Amino acid sequence: MALIAENLERVREQIAQAAAKVGRAVDEIELVAISKTHDAAKVREAIEAGQTLFGESRVQEARVKIPELPSNLRWHFVGHLQKNKIRHALPLFELTHSVDSLALAQDINRIAEEDGLHPRVLLEVNVAGEGSKFGFQPDKLRAEMESLLALPRLSILGLMTIPPIAEEAEASRKYFVQLRELRARVQTEFHVDLAQLSMGMTQDFAIAVEEGATLVRVGTAIFGERSKPRQE
Ligand SMILES: *Cc1c(COP(=O)(O)O)cnc(C)c1O
């Protein structure tokens, strides 16, 4: 079996095991194969192994890659979205995981209005409060939630987080718990349904599944190491 197919099988099995461990149904969890920096040929290998949902973090790269591949694939955007890339990004992606400020949400809403689109988004939360990271601080998210919910073009489907880099996967658990608890609080306070929790990467996706992830974003464990270091 080809390497990418083997890797995918292993990741899917680990997701199933983590779900079973906590009594979750495995079909509640979607695997987003993060194909950033990997070319269309590698994506095709994953398609042959049954994968149809992929994630990218740079609009310029996605604009080249996505049209090279079958049109029945589903694409999610997971990177920091720059204002001047919104118009290009919206038609390519069925879900943006990484709306990280009210200003960005407002810009997306305006462009969606102009272009007749209804984007689906997640709100990225900086649960650990790291200064260097994009995302809403939890208190800020609650303070701005009314304004976010008032944007008529956006469907806000859930929350996303990237925990601090750590040696041990277990170190991420408390941040995943915090995201889930924040979700519960926001749902109660604002009477909204935030069904999606996007959390977990190569290092810690099994822990994320145990803590309630509905979308796990896995790159390296499927496609191997990325050759060039990339900023997200
Ligand atoms: C690159 C990236 C991933 C995948 O990371 P791996 O560690 O390679 O699994 C997941 N989420 C985001 C936001 C990323 O930028």
PDB file of C-alpha atoms and ligand atoms in Angstrom:
ATOM      1  CA  MET A   1       0.000   0.000   0.000  1.00  0.00           C
ATOM      2  CA  ALA A   2       1.177   3.518  -0.753  1.00  0.00           C
ATOM      3  CA  LEU A   3       2.494   5.546   2.140  1.00  0.00           C
ATOM      4  CA  ILE A   4      -0.227   8.196   2.193  1.00  0.00           C
ATOM      5  CA  ALA A   5      -2.925   5.518   2.098  1.00  0.00           C
ATOM      6  CA  GLU A   6      -1.281   3.736   5.017  1.00  0.00           C
ATOM      7  CA  ASN A   7      -0.973   6.959   6.949  1.00  0.00           C
ATOM      8  CA  LEU A   8      -4.623   7.801   6.374  1.00  0.00           C
ATOM      9  CA  GLU A   9      -5.697   4.377   7.517  1.00  0.00           C
ATOM     10  CA  ARG A  10      -3.640   4.746  10.695  1.00  0.00           C
ATOM     11  CA  VAL A  11      -5.033   8.210  11.466  1.00  0.00           C
ATOM     12  CA  ARG A  12      -8.604   7.043  10.906  1.00  0.00           C
ATOM     13  CA  GLU A  13      -8.008   4.085  13.196  1.00  0.00           C
ATOM     14  CA  GLN A  14      -6.581   6.355  15.921  1.00  0.00           C
ATOM     15  CA  ILE A  15      -9.632   8.607  15.624  1.00  0.00           C
ATOM     16  CA  ALA A  16     -11.922   5.589  15.944  1.00  0.00           C
ATOM     17  CA  GLN A  17     -10.029   4.328  18.996  1.00  0.00           C
ATOM     18  CA  ALA A  18     -10.128   7.713  20.719  1.00  0.00           C
ATOM     19  CA  ALA A  19     -13.863   8.024  19.999  1.00  0.00           C
ATOM     20  CA  ALA A  20     -14.517   4.509  21.331  1.00  0.00           C
ATOM     21  CA  LYS A  21     -12.552   5.256  24.483  1.00  0.00           C
ATOM     22  CA  VAL A  22     -15.002   8.001  25.469  1.00  0.00           C
ATOM     23  CA  GLY A  23     -18.135   6.473  23.943  1.00  0.00           C
ATOM     24  CA  ARG A  24     -18.463   8.850  20.995  1.00  0.00           C
ATOM     25  CA  ALA A  25     -19.794   7.787  17.607  1.00  0.00           C
ATOM     26  CA  VAL A  26     -16.959   7.967  15.092  1.00  0.00           C
ATOM     27  CA  ASP A  27     -19.182   9.580  12.468  1.00  0.00           C
ATOM     28  CA  GLU A  28     -19.404  12.712  14.660  1.00  0.00           C
ATOM     29  CA  ILE A  29     -15.773  13.396  13.757  1.00  0.00           C
ATOM     30  CA  GLU A  30     -14.512  14.585  10.390  1.00  0.00           C
ATOM     31  CA  LEU A  31     -10.894  14.338   9.358  1.00  0.00           C
ATOM     32  CA  VAL A  32      -9.643  17.407   7.489  1.00  0.00           C
ATOM     33  CA  ALA A  33      -6.480  16.396   5.626  1.00  0.00           C
ATOM     34  CA  ILE A  34      -4.259  19.493   5.703  1.00  0.00           C
ATOM     35  CA  SER A  35      -2.503  19.504   2.348  1.00  0.00           C
ATOM     36  CA  LYS A  36      -0.670  22.835   2.586  1.00  0.00           C
ATOM     37  CA  THR A  37       2.764  22.793   0.888  1.00  0.00           C
ATOM     38  CA  HIS A  38       1.964  19.383  -0.679  1.00  0.00           C
ATOM     39  CA  ASP A  39       1.255  19.258  -4.387  1.00  0.00           C
ATOM     40  CA  ALA A  40      -1.805  18.017  -6.256  1.00  0.00           C
ATOM     41  CA  ALA A  41      -0.186  14.607  -6.895  1.00  0.00           C
ATOM     42  CA  LYS A  42      -0.029  13.938  -3.153  1.00  0.00           C
ATOM     43  CA  VAL A  43      -3.608  15.068  -2.724  1.00  0.00           C
ATOM     44  CA  ARG A  44      -4.586  12.587  -5.462  1.00  0.00           C
ATOM     45  CA  GLU A  45      -2.969   9.779  -3.473  1.00  0.00           C
ATOM     46  CA  ALA A  46      -5.152  10.713  -0.523  1.00  0.00           C
ATOM     47  CA  ILE A  47      -8.219  10.832  -2.773  1.00  0.00           C
ATOM     48  CA  GLU A  48      -7.454   7.317  -3.941  1.00  0.00           C
ATOM     49  CA  ALA A  49      -7.428   6.278  -0.295  1.00  0.00           C
ATOM     50  CA  GLY A  50     -10.943   7.675   0.081  1.00  0.00           C
ATOM     51  CA  GLN A  51     -10.240  11.149   1.472  1.00  0.00           C
ATOM     52  CA  THR A  52     -12.477  13.942   0.087  1.00  0.00           C
ATOM     53  CA  LEU A  53     -12.097  16.729   2.672  1.00  0.00           C
ATOM     54  CA  PHE A  54      -8.917  18.821   2.587  1.00  0.00           C
ATOM     55  CA  GLY A  55      -7.622  21.940   4.301  1.00  0.00           C
ATOM     56  CA  GLU A  56      -5.335  24.726   3.136  1.00  0.00           C
ATOM     57  CA  SER A  57      -3.845  27.672   4.989  1.00  0.00           C
ATOM     58  CA  ARG A  58      -2.683  29.975   2.184  1.00  0.00           C
ATOM     59  CA  VAL A  59      -5.081  31.437  -0.357  1.00  0.00           C
ATOM     60  CA  GLN A  60      -2.474  31.848  -3.100  1.00  0.00           C
ATOM     61  CA  GLU A  61      -1.449  28.212  -2.895  1.00  0.00           C
ATOM     62  CA  ALA A  62      -5.065  27.026  -2.788  1.00  0.00           C
ATOM     63  CA  ARG A  63      -5.995  29.097  -5.849  1.00  0.00           C
ATOM     64  CA  VAL A  64      -3.474  27.116  -7.867  1.00  0.00           C
ATOM     65  CA  LYS A  65      -4.017  23.684  -6.344  1.00  0.00           C
ATOM     66  CA  ILE A  66      -7.788  23.439  -6.034  1.00  0.00           C
ATOM     67  CA  PRO A  67      -8.551  23.934  -9.761  1.00  0.00           C
ATOM     68  CA  GLU A  68      -6.040  21.165 -10.605  1.00  0.00           C
ATOM     69  CA  LEU A  69      -8.077  18.629  -8.638  1.00  0.00           C
ATOM     70  CA  PRO A  70     -11.525  17.032  -9.052  1.00  0.00           C
ATOM     71  CA  SER A  71     -14.376  19.416  -8.361  1.00  0.00           C
ATOM     72  CA  ASN A  72     -16.197  17.043  -6.009  1.00  0.00           C
ATOM     73  CA  LEU A  73     -13.653  17.576  -3.216  1.00  0.00           C
ATOM     74  CA  ARG A  74     -14.467  19.697  -0.182  1.00  0.00           C
ATOM     75  CA  TRP A  75     -11.997  22.356   0.981  1.00  0.00           C
ATOM     76  CA  HIS A  76     -11.656  24.127   4.327  1.00  0.00           C
ATOM     77  CA  PHE A  77      -9.533  27.190   5.002  1.00  0.00           C
ATOM     78  CA  VAL A  78      -7.557  26.979   8.264  1.00  0.00           C
ATOM     79  CA  GLY A  79      -4.950  29.773   8.040  1.00  0.00           C
ATOM     80  CA  HIS A  80      -4.971  33.439   8.938  1.00  0.00           C
ATOM     81  CA  LEU A  81      -7.127  35.129   6.299  1.00  0.00           C
ATOM     82  CA  GLN A  82      -5.793  38.458   5.096  1.00  0.00           C
ATOM     83  CA  LYS A  83      -8.341  41.074   4.202  1.00  0.00           C
ATOM     84  CA  ASN A  84      -7.153  41.388   0.614  1.00  0.00           C
ATOM     85  CA  LYS A  85      -7.568  37.624   0.062  1.00  0.00           C
ATOM     86  CA  ILE A  86     -11.166  37.281   1.268  1.00  0.00           C
ATOM     87  CA  ARG A  87     -12.753  37.700  -2.158  1.00  0.00           C
ATOM     88  CA  HIS A  88     -10.571  34.958  -3.649  1.00  0.00           C
ATOM     89  CA  ALA A  89     -11.005  32.640  -0.675  1.00  0.00           C
ATOM     90  CA  LEU A  90     -14.782  32.659  -0.247  1.00  0.00           C
ATOM     91  CA  PRO A  91     -15.762  30.749  -3.393  1.00  0.00           C
ATOM     92  CA  LEU A  92     -13.048  28.117  -2.869  1.00  0.00           C
ATOM     93  CA  PHE A  93     -13.863  26.986   0.674  1.00  0.00           C
ATOM     94  CA  GLU A  94     -17.019  25.511   2.182  1.00  0.00           C
ATOM     95  CA  LEU A  95     -15.842  26.421   5.696  1.00  0.00           C
ATOM     96  CA  THR A  96     -13.335  28.890   7.133  1.00  0.00           C
ATOM     97  CA  HIS A  97     -12.047  27.659  10.509  1.00  0.00           C
ATOM     98  CA  SER A  98     -10.057  30.743  11.343  1.00  0.00           C
ATOM     99  CA  VAL A  99     -12.145  33.895  11.700  1.00  0.00           C
ATOM    100  CA  ASP A 100      -9.958  35.520  14.327  1.00  0.00           C
ATOM    101  CA  SER A 101     -11.345  39.045  14.837  1.00  0.00           C
ATOM    102  CA  LEU A 102     -14.559  41.025  14.603  1.00  0.00           C
ATOM    103  CA  ALA A 103     -12.963  43.230  11.944  1.00  0.00           C
ATOM    104  CA  LEU A 104     -12.256  40.187   9.747  1.00  0.00           C
ATOM    105  CA  ALA A 105     -15.798  38.860  10.282  1.00  0.00           C
ATOM    106  CA  GLN A 106     -17.190  42.254   9.221  1.00  0.00           C
ATOM    107  CA  ASP A 107     -15.014  42.309   6.106  1.00  0.00           C
ATOM    108  CA  ILE A 108     -16.090  38.784   5.172  1.00  0.00           C
ATOM    109  CA  ASN A 109     -19.719  39.738   5.710  1.00  0.00           C
ATOM    110  CA  ARG A 110     -19.402  42.792   3.461  1.00  0.00           C
ATOM    111  CA  ILE A 111     -17.662  40.942   0.647  1.00  0.00           C
ATOM    112  CA  ALA A 112     -20.139  38.048   0.908  1.00  0.00           C
ATOM    113  CA  GLU A 113     -22.945  40.572   0.540  1.00  0.00           C
ATOM    114  CA  GLU A 114     -21.342  42.114  -2.548  1.00  0.00           C
ATOM    115  CA  ASP A 115     -20.678  38.713  -4.117  1.00  0.00           C
ATOM    116  CA  GLY A 116     -23.968  37.049  -3.145  1.00  0.00           C
ATOM    117  CA  LEU A 117     -22.406  34.415  -0.877  1.00  0.00           C
ATOM    118  CA  HIS A 118     -23.311  32.963   2.537  1.00  0.00           C
ATOM    119  CA  PRO A 119     -20.026  31.813   4.096  1.00  0.00           C
ATOM    120  CA  ARG A 120     -19.875  29.250   6.875  1.00  0.00           C
ATOM    121  CA  VAL A 121     -17.274  30.036   9.511  1.00  0.00           C
ATOM    122  CA  LEU A 122     -15.784  29.020  12.844  1.00  0.00           C
ATOM    123  CA  LEU A 123     -14.402  31.512  15.336  1.00  0.00           C
ATOM    124  CA  GLU A 124     -10.753  30.954  16.264  1.00  0.00           C
ATOM    125  CA  VAL A 125     -10.123  31.262  19.986  1.00  0.00           C
ATOM    126  CA  ASN A 126      -6.731  31.909  21.556  1.00  0.00           C
ATOM    127  CA  VAL A 127      -7.602  29.932  24.691  1.00  0.00           C
ATOM    128  CA  ALA A 128      -4.128  30.102  26.210  1.00  0.00           C
ATOM    129  CA  GLY A 129      -3.934  33.869  25.679  1.00  0.00           C
ATOM    130  CA  GLU A 130      -0.620  33.650  23.843  1.00  0.00           C
ATOM    131  CA  GLY A 131       0.454  37.121  22.748  1.00  0.00           C
ATOM    132  CA  SER A 132       1.881  35.909  19.457  1.00  0.00           C
ATOM    133  CA  LYS A 133      -1.263  34.143  18.286  1.00  0.00           C
ATOM    134  CA  PHE A 134      -4.262  35.076  16.207  1.00  0.00           C
ATOM    135  CA  GLY A 135      -7.712  34.482  17.648  1.00  0.00           C
ATOM    136  CA  PHE A 136     -10.254  35.897  20.064  1.00  0.00           C
ATOM    137  CA  GLN A 137      -9.379  35.915  23.736  1.00  0.00           C
ATOM    138  CA  PRO A 138     -12.289  34.104  25.443  1.00  0.00           C
ATOM    139  CA  ASP A 139     -13.611  37.255  27.180  1.00  0.00           C
ATOM    140  CA  LYS A 140     -13.347  39.248  23.998  1.00  0.00           C
ATOM    141  CA  LEU A 141     -15.301  36.612  22.117  1.00  0.00           C
ATOM    142  CA  ARG A 142     -18.159  36.887  24.617  1.00  0.00           C
ATOM    143  CA  ALA A 143     -18.000  40.685  24.479  1.00  0.00           C
ATOM    144  CA  GLU A 144     -18.186  40.672  20.675  1.00  0.00           C
ATOM    145  CA  MET A 145     -20.548  37.751  20.172  1.00  0.00           C
ATOM    146  CA  GLU A 146     -23.658  39.935  19.714  1.00  0.00           C
ATOM    147  CA  SER A 147     -21.894  41.889  16.969  1.00  0.00           C
ATOM    148  CA  LEU A 148     -20.693  38.683  15.326  1.00  0.00           C
ATOM    149  CA  LEU A 149     -24.157  37.134  15.407  1.00  0.00           C
ATOM    150  CA  ALA A 150     -25.629  40.286  13.885  1.00  0.00           C
ATOM    151  CA  LEU A 151     -23.641  39.824  10.656  1.00  0.00           C
ATOM    152  CA  PRO A 152     -26.409  38.571   8.379  1.00  0.00           C
ATOM    153  CA  ARG A 153     -24.290  36.786   5.769  1.00  0.00           C
ATOM    154  CA  LEU A 154     -22.241  34.659   8.164  1.00  0.00           C
ATOM    155  CA  SER A 155     -23.257  31.253   9.491  1.00  0.00           C
ATOM    156  CA  ILE A 156     -21.194  30.750  12.637  1.00  0.00           C
ATOM    157  CA  LEU A 157     -21.033  26.989  13.123  1.00  0.00           C
ATOM    158  CA  GLY A 158     -18.579  26.626  15.993  1.00  0.00           C
ATOM    159  CA  LEU A 159     -15.170  27.322  17.498  1.00  0.00           C
ATOM    160  CA  MET A 160     -11.591  26.449  16.605  1.00  0.00           C
ATOM    161  CA  THR A 161      -8.330  26.564  18.533  1.00  0.00           C
ATOM    162  CA  ILE A 162      -4.608  25.906  18.132  1.00  0.00           C
ATOM    163  CA  PRO A 163      -3.080  25.175  21.549  1.00  0.00           C
ATOM    164  CA  PRO A 164       0.468  26.227  22.473  1.00  0.00           C
ATOM    165  CA  ILE A 165       3.227  24.082  21.013  1.00  0.00           C
ATOM    166  CA  ALA A 166       4.209  21.396  23.507  1.00  0.00           C
ATOM    167  CA  GLU A 167       6.298  18.249  23.691  1.00  0.00           C
ATOM    168  CA  GLU A 168       3.491  16.139  25.093  1.00  0.00           C
ATOM    169  CA  ALA A 169       0.098  15.672  23.468  1.00  0.00           C
ATOM    170  CA  GLU A 170      -1.481  15.595  26.940  1.00  0.00           C
ATOM    171  CA  ALA A 171      -0.464  19.237  27.416  1.00  0.00           C
ATOM    172  CA  SER A 172      -3.157  20.222  24.897  1.00  0.00           C
ATOM    173  CA  ARG A 173      -5.988  18.584  26.814  1.00  0.00           C
ATOM    174  CA  LYS A 174      -6.723  21.470  29.145  1.00  0.00           C
ATOM    175  CA  TYR A 175      -7.003  23.884  26.204  1.00  0.00           C
ATOM    176  CA  PHE A 176      -9.416  21.566  24.402  1.00  0.00           C
ATOM    177  CA  VAL A 177     -11.500  21.350  27.580  1.00  0.00           C
ATOM    178  CA  GLN A 178     -11.448  25.161  27.817  1.00  0.00           C
ATOM    179  CA  LEU A 179     -12.679  25.495  24.241  1.00  0.00           C
ATOM    180  CA  ARG A 180     -15.508  23.036  24.885  1.00  0.00           C
ATOM    181  CA  GLU A 181     -16.500  24.849  28.094  1.00  0.00           C
ATOM    182  CA  LEU A 182     -16.388  28.220  26.349  1.00  0.00           C
ATOM    183  CA  ARG A 183     -18.620  26.788  23.638  1.00  0.00           C
ATOM    184  CA  ALA A 184     -21.154  25.646  26.277  1.00  0.00           C
ATOM    185  CA  ARG A 185     -21.109  29.056  27.926  1.00  0.00           C
ATOM    186  CA  VAL A 186     -21.543  30.982  24.667  1.00  0.00           C
ATOM    187  CA  GLN A 187     -24.356  28.666  23.569  1.00  0.00           C
ATOM    188  CA  THR A 188     -26.235  29.312  26.813  1.00  0.00           C
ATOM    189  CA  GLU A 189     -25.574  33.055  26.969  1.00  0.00           C
ATOM    190  CA  PHE A 190     -26.414  33.780  23.344  1.00  0.00           C
ATOM    191  CA  HIS A 191     -28.937  31.023  22.580  1.00  0.00           C
ATOM    192  CA  VAL A 192     -26.940  29.761  19.615  1.00  0.00           C
ATOM    193  CA  ASP A 193     -25.956  26.328  18.419  1.00  0.00           C
ATOM    194  CA  LEU A 194     -22.189  25.981  17.908  1.00  0.00           C
ATOM    195  CA  ALA A 195     -22.051  22.364  16.824  1.00  0.00           C
ATOM    196  CA  GLN A 196     -18.494  22.317  15.495  1.00  0.00           C
ATOM    197  CA  LEU A 197     -15.313  22.148  17.567  1.00  0.00           C
ATOM    198  CA  SER A 198     -12.213  22.255  15.347  1.00  0.00           C
ATOM    199  CA  MET A 199      -9.276  21.100  17.440  1.00  0.00           C
ATOM    200  CA  GLY A 200      -6.419  18.635  17.223  1.00  0.00           C
ATOM    201  CA  MET A 201      -3.482  18.353  14.801  1.00  0.00           C
ATOM    202  CA  THR A 202      -0.918  15.602  14.131  1.00  0.00           C
ATOM    203  CA  GLN A 203       0.496  15.863  17.619  1.00  0.00           C
ATOM    204  CA  ASP A 204      -2.706  15.806  19.640  1.00  0.00           C
ATOM    205  CA  PHE A 205      -5.735  14.854  17.524  1.00  0.00           C
ATOM    206  CA  ALA A 206      -6.536  11.752  19.604  1.00  0.00           C
ATOM    207  CA  ILE A 207      -6.745  13.886  22.761  1.00  0.00           C
ATOM    208  CA  ALA A 208      -8.923  16.373  20.884  1.00  0.00           C
ATOM    209  CA  VAL A 209     -11.321  13.590  19.877  1.00  0.00           C
ATOM    210  CA  GLU A 210     -11.540  12.487  23.512  1.00  0.00           C
ATOM    211  CA  GLU A 211     -12.449  16.054  24.456  1.00  0.00           C
ATOM    212  CA  GLY A 212     -15.157  16.537  21.863  1.00  0.00           C
ATOM    213  CA  ALA A 213     -13.560  17.619  18.558  1.00  0.00           C
ATOM    214  CA  THR A 214     -15.876  17.346  15.557  1.00  0.00           C
ATOM    215  CA  LEU A 215     -13.193  18.428  13.068  1.00  0.00           C
ATOM    216  CA  VAL A 216      -9.556  17.376  13.407  1.00  0.00           C
ATOM    217  CA  ARG A 217      -6.960  19.055  11.177  1.00  0.00           C
ATOM    218  CA  VAL A 218      -4.178  16.614  10.396  1.00  0.00           C
ATOM    219  CA  GLY A 219      -1.320  17.304   7.977  1.00  0.00           C
ATOM    220  CA  THR A 220       2.033  15.747   8.849  1.00  0.00           C
ATOM    221  CA  ALA A 221       0.661  12.366   9.993  1.00  0.00           C
ATOM    222  CA  ILE A 222      -0.931  11.955   6.546  1.00  0.00           C
ATOM    223  CA  PHE A 223       1.403  13.661   4.074  1.00  0.00           C
ATOM    224  CA  GLY A 224       4.711  13.543   5.969  1.00  0.00           C
ATOM    225  CA  GLU A 225       6.925  16.433   6.983  1.00  0.00           C
ATOM    226  CA  ARG A 226       6.521  19.718   5.146  1.00  0.00           C
ATOM    227  CA  SER A 227       9.714  20.626   3.316  1.00  0.00           C
ATOM    228  CA  LYS A 228       9.601  24.368   3.899  1.00  0.00           C
ATOM    229  CA  PRO A 229       8.785  25.895   7.242  1.00  0.00           C
ATOM    230  CA  ARG A 230       5.612  27.902   6.786  1.00  0.00           C
ATOM    231  CA  GLN A 231       3.973  30.449   8.890  1.00  0.00           C
ATOM    232  CA  GLU A 232       0.288  29.705   9.330  1.00  0.00           C
TER     233      GLU A 232
HETATM  234  C1  LIG B   1      -0.661  23.180   9.307  1.00  0.00           C
HETATM  235  C2  LIG B   1      -1.897  23.205  10.157  1.00  0.00           C
HETATM  236  C3  LIG B   1      -2.436  22.023  10.682  1.00  0.00           C
HETATM  237  C4  LIG B   1      -1.814  20.652  10.477  1.00  0.00           C
HETATM  238  O1  LIG B   1      -0.675  20.538  11.255  1.00  0.00           O
HETATM  239  P1  LIG B   1       0.079  19.128  11.434  1.00  0.00           P
HETATM  240  O2  LIG B   1       0.815  19.303  12.698  1.00  0.00           O
HETATM  241  O3  LIG B   1       0.954  18.977  10.240  1.00  0.00           O
HETATM  242  O4  LIG B   1      -0.958  18.085  11.526  1.00  0.00           O
HETATM  243  C5  LIG B   1      -3.598  22.123  11.423  1.00  0.00           C
HETATM  244  N1  LIG B   1      -4.200  23.315  11.655  1.00  0.00           N
HETATM  245  C6  LIG B   1      -3.706  24.458  11.174  1.00  0.00           C
HETATM  246  C7  LIG B   1      -4.415  25.727  11.476  1.00  0.00           C
HETATM  247  C8  LIG B   1      -2.540  24.450  10.421  1.00  0.00           C
HETATM  248  O5  LIG B   1      -2.053  25.609   9.949  1.00  0.00           O
END
